Amino acid sequence: MPALSTTPSKILVTGANGYIGLWTVKSLLERGFSVRAVVRSESKSEVLQSIFPKFVGNGKLEFAFIGDLTKESAFDEAVKGVEGILHLASPLPSASPDPQETVRPAVEGTIGILKSALHHGSSIQRIVITSSIASQITPSTEARTYTEADWNERVEQDVKSGNPFFIYRASKTLAERAAWDFYTNNKSLIAWDLATINPSFVYGPPLEPSISTPSGLGGTQNIWWNTVINATPEKTKEALGVQGGSAWVDVRDVAEAHVRALEREEAGGERITASSESYIWQEWLDLVNRLAPKSIRPSLPQGYPDLTSSGKVAYLVSFDNGKSERVLGLKYRTKEETLRDVLEDAERRGWWKNEESSEHHGKL
């Protein structure tokens, strides 16, 4: 499929009021795209209206209200008249004892939007689905680098595990496999192509202005804050070291990956990992103790500096991000850049007083 041009292309975005969704809508609007944002109710659109009033006013941002994304034909009207779809919506890890409360909405929501696109999306050229590195990882005790050719091979065990994150991992795998199967089985009937973006752990500042305290952070933001800033619960040496490490990506780079997947012709038909680099948590702790305002450093967790003191860290999990750089032209933010922006965002929100802000920012 040819790349989508910004004018007059209109993009349907599900999960538009979420952490990644808000940054993605921002990137689309700033690029010149029109956006039809899918939210569950009118009240859920308020955050988007507060952030992007100019675009609501000029008609570049409109809304589709869909209360149940798993309902048959839920997206039939929403897909009409758009040139592209970014399907970001998917359940987060849940404490529910029933794994199907996570798995079923992920799979049915994905297949539902593809069916609607097949039957009612006559102007659609490309659909981009947010998957995850969770669909690529098969846990191992040996160091391994994963690529787009890899799939989670423990789906059945994950579903039965009772572990919310493992169930989430299964849901992302099953939803992505279902999407590619649908695309392959219906290729002769559709005029659009498909791409998936598979982010690693997503960190970085939130865009939502109404988050008034750190306790309002959700998902991976909450995990990051409670490990790097709060140390709640306090982490063991093992958790801060190799066994607790993974890979990460800045939320703004994930948003950029989705937009570029619409814009680049060569992204069609591709599964693309979006990941900056591997990490262990101690690296983040070392950075925050070096870069944070002096006034808050005494309260920060120190962790176990000997984990990184040699300057050489072995990672258990790594991801090849070469395709995202070649196909999408992505340049990833570093830990230092993301940490700096999170700290500055926290200061703007009044989460602490930084009397040395000018001196601090000048040294970054």
Short mmCIF file of C-alpha atoms in Angstrom, two decimals:
data_model
loop_
_atom_site.label_atom_id
_atom_site.label_comp_id
_atom_site.label_asym_id
_atom_site.label_seq_id
_atom_site.Cartn_x
_atom_site.Cartn_y
_atom_site.Cartn_z
CA MET A 1 0.00 0.00 0.00
CA PRO A 2 1.20 3.56 -0.62
CA ALA A 3 2.09 5.64 2.40
CA LEU A 4 -0.68 7.77 3.87
CA SER A 5 -0.40 11.50 3.29
CA THR A 6 -1.38 13.80 6.12
CA THR A 7 -3.99 15.65 4.09
CA PRO A 8 -6.76 14.68 3.79
CA SER A 9 -6.13 11.43 5.70
CA LYS A 10 -8.27 10.73 8.75
CA ILE A 11 -7.02 8.16 11.26
CA LEU A 12 -9.19 6.13 13.64
CA VAL A 13 -7.41 5.66 16.98
CA THR A 14 -8.66 3.23 19.62
CA GLY A 15 -7.44 3.62 23.19
CA ALA A 16 -7.00 7.30 22.36
CA ASN A 17 -7.32 8.49 25.97
CA GLY A 18 -4.67 6.10 27.30
CA TYR A 19 -1.00 6.67 28.13
CA ILE A 20 0.30 5.77 24.66
CA GLY A 21 -2.89 6.91 22.95
CA LEU A 22 -2.66 10.54 24.07
CA TRP A 23 0.91 10.90 22.80
CA THR A 24 -0.07 9.19 19.55
CA VAL A 25 -3.01 11.52 18.96
CA LYS A 26 -0.69 14.46 19.67
CA SER A 27 1.81 13.23 17.07
CA LEU A 28 -0.90 12.67 14.46
CA LEU A 29 -2.47 16.09 14.93
CA GLU A 30 0.87 17.88 14.89
CA ARG A 31 1.70 16.05 11.65
CA GLY A 32 -1.48 17.34 10.01
CA PHE A 33 -3.63 14.21 10.19
CA SER A 34 -7.27 14.36 11.22
CA VAL A 35 -8.15 12.00 14.08
CA ARG A 36 -11.29 10.12 15.02
CA ALA A 37 -10.65 9.10 18.61
CA VAL A 38 -12.46 6.06 19.98
CA VAL A 39 -13.39 6.36 23.66
CA ARG A 40 -15.94 4.47 25.75
CA SER A 41 -18.12 7.43 26.65
CA GLU A 42 -18.45 11.18 26.24
CA SER A 43 -16.90 11.72 29.68
CA LYS A 44 -13.82 9.76 28.56
CA SER A 45 -13.29 12.29 25.77
CA GLU A 46 -12.84 15.16 28.21
CA VAL A 47 -9.11 14.62 28.65
CA LEU A 48 -8.59 14.80 24.88
CA GLN A 49 -10.75 17.89 24.63
CA SER A 50 -8.76 19.58 27.39
CA ILE A 51 -5.40 18.82 25.77
CA PHE A 52 -6.36 19.53 22.15
CA PRO A 53 -9.08 22.23 22.21
CA LYS A 54 -7.82 23.87 19.02
CA PHE A 55 -8.16 20.64 17.05
CA VAL A 56 -11.61 19.94 18.43
CA GLY A 57 -12.61 23.44 17.44
CA ASN A 58 -11.32 23.19 13.88
CA GLY A 59 -12.76 19.73 13.32
CA LYS A 60 -9.42 17.91 13.08
CA LEU A 61 -10.25 15.88 16.21
CA GLU A 62 -13.59 14.11 16.49
CA PHE A 63 -14.88 11.26 18.63
CA ALA A 64 -16.52 7.88 18.27
CA PHE A 65 -18.14 6.54 21.45
CA ILE A 66 -18.00 2.74 21.73
CA GLY A 67 -18.85 1.35 25.15
CA ASP A 68 -18.00 -2.30 24.46
CA LEU A 69 -15.20 -2.96 21.98
CA THR A 70 -16.01 -6.69 21.93
CA LYS A 71 -19.60 -6.22 20.80
CA GLU A 72 -20.41 -7.58 17.34
CA SER A 73 -20.13 -4.82 14.71
CA ALA A 74 -18.97 -2.32 17.36
CA PHE A 75 -16.66 -0.55 14.90
CA ASP A 76 -18.86 -0.66 11.78
CA GLU A 77 -19.69 3.06 11.82
CA ALA A 78 -16.37 4.23 13.22
CA VAL A 79 -14.30 2.79 10.35
CA LYS A 80 -16.28 4.57 7.65
CA GLY A 81 -14.47 7.45 5.98
CA VAL A 82 -11.02 6.88 7.51
CA GLU A 83 -7.82 6.10 5.61
CA GLY A 84 -5.96 4.48 8.48
CA ILE A 85 -6.53 2.76 11.82
CA LEU A 86 -4.29 2.66 14.88
CA HIS A 87 -5.68 -0.01 17.20
CA LEU A 88 -4.06 0.65 20.57
CA ALA A 89 -6.85 -0.47 22.90
CA SER A 90 -6.25 -3.68 24.86
CA PRO A 91 -6.85 -4.83 28.45
CA LEU A 92 -4.02 -4.30 30.93
CA PRO A 93 -2.98 -7.00 33.42
CA SER A 94 -5.91 -7.73 35.72
CA ALA A 95 -6.25 -9.23 39.19
CA SER A 96 -9.32 -11.16 38.05
CA PRO A 97 -9.04 -14.93 38.63
CA ASP A 98 -10.64 -15.52 35.22
CA PRO A 99 -7.96 -15.24 32.49
CA GLN A 100 -10.64 -14.80 29.83
CA GLU A 101 -11.46 -11.37 31.26
CA THR A 102 -8.10 -10.30 29.82
CA VAL A 103 -7.75 -12.66 26.85
CA ARG A 104 -11.23 -12.43 25.32
CA PRO A 105 -11.43 -8.60 24.99
CA ALA A 106 -7.92 -8.47 23.54
CA VAL A 107 -8.67 -11.02 20.82
CA GLU A 108 -12.29 -10.11 20.11
CA GLY A 109 -11.60 -6.38 20.04
CA THR A 110 -8.80 -6.91 17.53
CA ILE A 111 -10.78 -9.24 15.27
CA GLY A 112 -13.84 -7.02 15.58
CA ILE A 113 -12.10 -3.95 14.21
CA LEU A 114 -10.56 -5.97 11.37
CA LYS A 115 -13.97 -7.38 10.42
CA SER A 116 -15.47 -3.91 10.41
CA ALA A 117 -12.59 -2.67 8.26
CA LEU A 118 -13.13 -5.55 5.83
CA HIS A 119 -16.85 -4.95 5.39
CA HIS A 120 -17.24 -1.20 5.95
CA GLY A 121 -13.82 0.44 5.57
CA SER A 122 -13.73 1.05 1.84
CA SER A 123 -11.29 3.98 2.16
CA ILE A 124 -8.84 2.28 4.54
CA GLN A 125 -5.28 1.83 3.29
CA ARG A 126 -3.42 0.64 6.39
CA ILE A 127 -4.14 -0.73 9.86
CA VAL A 128 -1.50 -0.65 12.59
CA ILE A 129 -2.06 -2.73 15.72
CA THR A 130 -0.24 -2.24 19.01
CA SER A 131 1.16 -5.57 20.09
CA SER A 132 4.01 -6.05 22.59
CA ILE A 133 7.33 -7.74 23.16
CA ALA A 134 5.20 -9.93 25.43
CA SER A 135 4.12 -11.76 22.27
CA GLN A 136 7.76 -12.43 21.36
CA ILE A 137 9.22 -13.63 24.66
CA THR A 138 9.52 -17.25 25.71
CA PRO A 139 11.03 -17.07 29.22
CA SER A 140 14.50 -18.53 29.53
CA THR A 141 17.23 -18.65 32.14
CA GLU A 142 19.83 -18.03 29.42
CA ALA A 143 20.62 -14.68 27.81
CA ARG A 144 18.77 -14.23 24.54
CA THR A 145 18.20 -11.60 21.86
CA TYR A 146 14.69 -11.64 20.39
CA THR A 147 13.67 -10.57 16.88
CA GLU A 148 10.40 -10.12 15.01
CA ALA A 149 10.61 -13.79 14.01
CA ASP A 150 10.13 -14.89 17.62
CA TRP A 151 6.81 -15.76 19.26
CA ASN A 152 5.84 -16.58 22.82
CA GLU A 153 5.71 -20.38 22.88
CA ARG A 154 4.17 -20.70 26.34
CA VAL A 155 0.72 -19.28 25.66
CA GLU A 156 -1.20 -22.24 27.06
CA GLN A 157 0.86 -22.25 30.25
CA ASP A 158 0.55 -18.47 30.56
CA VAL A 159 -3.26 -18.59 30.34
CA LYS A 160 -3.40 -21.19 33.12
CA SER A 161 -0.70 -19.59 35.28
CA GLY A 162 -2.90 -17.36 37.44
CA ASN A 163 -0.20 -14.68 37.11
CA PRO A 164 -1.74 -11.42 35.77
CA PHE A 165 1.35 -10.49 33.76
CA PHE A 166 1.66 -13.97 32.22
CA ILE A 167 -2.03 -13.87 31.29
CA TYR A 168 -1.50 -10.43 29.74
CA ARG A 169 1.45 -11.86 27.80
CA ALA A 170 -0.81 -14.60 26.46
CA SER A 171 -3.53 -12.09 25.53
CA LYS A 172 -1.11 -10.00 23.47
CA THR A 173 0.23 -13.10 21.73
CA LEU A 174 -3.20 -14.50 20.90
CA ALA A 175 -4.51 -11.13 19.72
CA GLU A 176 -1.55 -10.52 17.43
CA ARG A 177 -1.62 -14.04 15.99
CA ALA A 178 -5.35 -13.67 15.36
CA ALA A 179 -4.72 -10.39 13.53
CA TRP A 180 -2.08 -11.85 11.23
CA ASP A 181 -4.21 -14.94 10.58
CA PHE A 182 -7.20 -12.75 9.68
CA TYR A 183 -5.04 -10.65 7.37
CA THR A 184 -3.58 -13.71 5.64
CA ASN A 185 -6.91 -15.50 5.27
CA ASN A 186 -8.68 -12.45 3.83
CA LYS A 187 -5.88 -10.92 1.78
CA SER A 188 -7.73 -11.40 -1.50
CA LEU A 189 -10.75 -9.51 -0.16
CA ILE A 190 -9.13 -6.45 1.41
CA ALA A 191 -7.63 -3.30 -0.04
CA TRP A 192 -5.58 -2.42 3.05
CA ASP A 193 -2.44 -3.86 4.59
CA LEU A 194 -1.44 -4.55 8.19
CA ALA A 195 1.48 -3.74 10.46
CA THR A 196 2.10 -4.34 14.14
CA ILE A 197 4.22 -2.33 16.56
CA ASN A 198 5.66 -4.37 19.43
CA PRO A 199 6.91 -2.05 22.19
CA SER A 200 9.00 -3.15 25.14
CA PHE A 201 8.23 -1.73 28.61
CA VAL A 202 6.95 1.80 28.02
CA TYR A 203 8.23 4.56 30.30
CA GLY A 204 8.31 8.35 30.13
CA PRO A 205 6.19 11.35 31.14
CA PRO A 206 2.40 11.19 31.02
CA LEU A 207 0.53 13.68 28.85
CA GLU A 208 -2.71 13.60 30.85
CA PRO A 209 -2.91 16.86 32.85
CA SER A 210 -5.29 15.59 35.53
CA ILE A 211 -2.79 13.24 37.20
CA SER A 212 -2.30 15.23 40.39
CA THR A 213 -0.20 12.76 42.40
CA PRO A 214 2.13 9.86 41.56
CA SER A 215 -0.51 7.46 42.87
CA GLY A 216 -2.54 8.37 39.78
CA LEU A 217 0.04 6.82 37.48
CA GLY A 218 -1.02 3.51 35.97
CA GLY A 219 0.54 0.50 34.31
CA THR A 220 4.23 0.70 33.47
CA GLN A 221 4.43 4.31 34.70
CA ASN A 222 3.41 3.11 38.15
CA ILE A 223 5.97 0.30 38.08
CA TRP A 224 8.75 2.71 37.07
CA TRP A 225 7.87 5.36 39.66
CA ASN A 226 7.53 2.90 42.53
CA THR A 227 10.85 1.25 41.68
CA VAL A 228 12.99 4.26 40.80
CA ILE A 229 11.53 7.00 43.01
CA ASN A 230 9.60 5.37 45.85
CA ALA A 231 11.14 1.91 46.26
CA THR A 232 7.72 0.60 47.26
CA PRO A 233 7.87 -2.21 47.97
CA GLU A 234 11.61 -2.20 48.57
CA LYS A 235 13.31 -4.29 45.91
CA THR A 236 15.73 -7.14 46.52
CA LYS A 237 19.16 -7.19 44.95
CA GLU A 238 17.95 -9.89 42.59
CA ALA A 239 14.99 -7.77 41.46
CA LEU A 240 17.22 -4.76 40.75
CA GLY A 241 19.75 -6.90 38.90
CA VAL A 242 19.79 -9.13 35.85
CA GLN A 243 16.83 -11.30 36.90
CA GLY A 244 14.55 -8.27 37.19
CA GLY A 245 15.70 -6.53 34.04
CA SER A 246 14.08 -6.28 30.63
CA ALA A 247 13.99 -3.74 27.78
CA TRP A 248 12.30 -0.35 27.60
CA VAL A 249 11.19 2.40 25.23
CA ASP A 250 10.03 5.99 25.71
CA VAL A 251 6.28 6.51 25.27
CA ARG A 252 6.90 9.32 22.76
CA ASP A 253 9.02 7.00 20.62
CA VAL A 254 6.21 4.45 20.65
CA ALA A 255 3.78 7.13 19.46
CA GLU A 256 6.21 8.11 16.72
CA ALA A 257 6.56 4.48 15.65
CA HIS A 258 2.80 4.19 15.15
CA VAL A 259 2.60 7.36 13.07
CA ARG A 260 5.57 6.40 10.92
CA ALA A 261 4.06 2.96 10.38
CA LEU A 262 1.20 4.79 8.65
CA GLU A 263 3.48 7.08 6.67
CA ARG A 264 6.06 4.60 5.38
CA GLU A 265 5.04 2.39 2.48
CA GLU A 266 7.62 -0.23 3.41
CA ALA A 267 6.02 -0.74 6.84
CA GLY A 268 3.06 -2.56 5.28
CA GLY A 269 2.97 -6.25 6.18
CA GLU A 270 5.67 -5.83 8.83
CA ARG A 271 5.95 -6.81 12.47
CA ILE A 272 8.18 -4.18 14.08
CA THR A 273 9.81 -4.20 17.51
CA ALA A 274 9.94 -0.77 19.16
CA SER A 275 12.56 -0.91 21.90
CA SER A 276 15.34 1.43 22.92
CA GLU A 277 17.65 -0.80 24.94
CA SER A 278 17.93 -3.40 27.67
CA TYR A 279 18.24 -2.38 31.30
CA ILE A 280 18.46 -3.52 34.86
CA TRP A 281 16.69 -1.41 37.46
CA GLN A 282 19.93 -0.47 39.22
CA GLU A 283 20.92 1.55 36.14
CA TRP A 284 17.82 3.71 36.57
CA LEU A 285 18.56 4.11 40.30
CA ASP A 286 22.12 5.21 39.56
CA LEU A 287 20.84 7.78 37.08
CA VAL A 288 18.13 9.23 39.29
CA ASN A 289 20.59 9.67 42.14
CA ARG A 290 22.89 11.56 39.79
CA LEU A 291 20.32 13.65 37.89
CA ALA A 292 17.55 14.34 40.40
CA PRO A 293 17.35 17.68 42.23
CA LYS A 294 19.61 17.64 45.28
CA SER A 295 16.65 18.43 47.49
CA ILE A 296 15.04 15.04 46.87
CA ARG A 297 18.13 12.83 46.60
CA PRO A 298 18.16 11.85 50.31
CA SER A 299 14.75 10.22 49.87
CA LEU A 300 15.65 8.26 46.75
CA PRO A 301 16.41 4.53 46.87
CA GLN A 302 20.10 3.71 46.50
CA GLY A 303 19.62 0.08 45.59
CA TYR A 304 22.82 -1.94 45.23
CA PRO A 305 25.41 0.17 43.37
CA ASP A 306 27.82 -2.76 43.18
CA LEU A 307 25.50 -4.24 40.52
CA THR A 308 26.74 -1.63 38.06
CA SER A 309 30.04 -0.44 39.57
CA SER A 310 32.14 -2.49 37.14
CA GLY A 311 30.65 -0.61 34.20
CA LYS A 312 29.69 -3.87 32.53
CA VAL A 313 26.14 -5.18 32.83
CA ALA A 314 25.03 -8.51 31.37
CA TYR A 315 21.41 -8.54 30.22
CA LEU A 316 19.21 -11.61 30.24
CA VAL A 317 16.79 -10.19 27.65
CA SER A 318 17.61 -8.09 24.57
CA PHE A 319 15.68 -7.11 21.45
CA ASP A 320 16.92 -6.43 17.95
CA ASN A 321 15.46 -3.03 17.05
CA GLY A 322 17.17 -2.81 13.67
CA LYS A 323 13.96 -3.08 11.66
CA SER A 324 12.42 -0.08 13.44
CA GLU A 325 15.50 1.96 12.59
CA ARG A 326 15.64 0.80 8.95
CA VAL A 327 11.94 0.80 8.08
CA LEU A 328 10.67 3.59 10.33
CA GLY A 329 13.84 5.62 10.72
CA LEU A 330 13.40 5.73 14.50
CA LYS A 331 16.03 7.30 16.73
CA TYR A 332 15.40 6.30 20.32
CA ARG A 333 15.65 8.44 23.42
CA THR A 334 18.20 7.42 26.03
CA LYS A 335 17.53 6.64 29.68
CA GLU A 336 19.06 10.01 30.56
CA GLU A 337 16.68 11.91 28.27
CA THR A 338 13.60 10.08 29.50
CA LEU A 339 14.55 10.35 33.16
CA ARG A 340 15.23 14.07 32.82
CA ASP A 341 11.81 14.62 31.22
CA VAL A 342 10.01 12.55 33.87
CA LEU A 343 11.69 14.56 36.63
CA GLU A 344 10.82 17.87 34.96
CA ASP A 345 7.23 16.73 34.45
CA ALA A 346 6.95 15.73 38.11
CA GLU A 347 8.26 19.13 39.14
CA ARG A 348 5.72 20.92 36.91
CA ARG A 349 2.96 18.90 38.53
CA GLY A 350 4.14 20.01 41.97
CA TRP A 351 5.13 16.55 43.15
CA TRP A 352 8.15 18.08 44.81
CA LYS A 353 9.73 21.49 45.17
CA ASN A 354 12.96 21.96 43.28
CA GLU A 355 14.62 25.14 44.49
CA GLU A 356 17.70 24.36 42.43
CA SER A 357 15.87 23.86 39.13
CA SER A 358 17.92 26.35 37.14
CA GLU A 359 21.22 24.94 38.36
CA HIS A 360 19.99 21.35 37.90
CA HIS A 361 18.70 21.80 34.36
CA GLY A 362 21.87 23.59 33.34
CA LYS A 363 23.93 20.53 34.23
CA LEU A 364 21.82 17.98 32.36
#
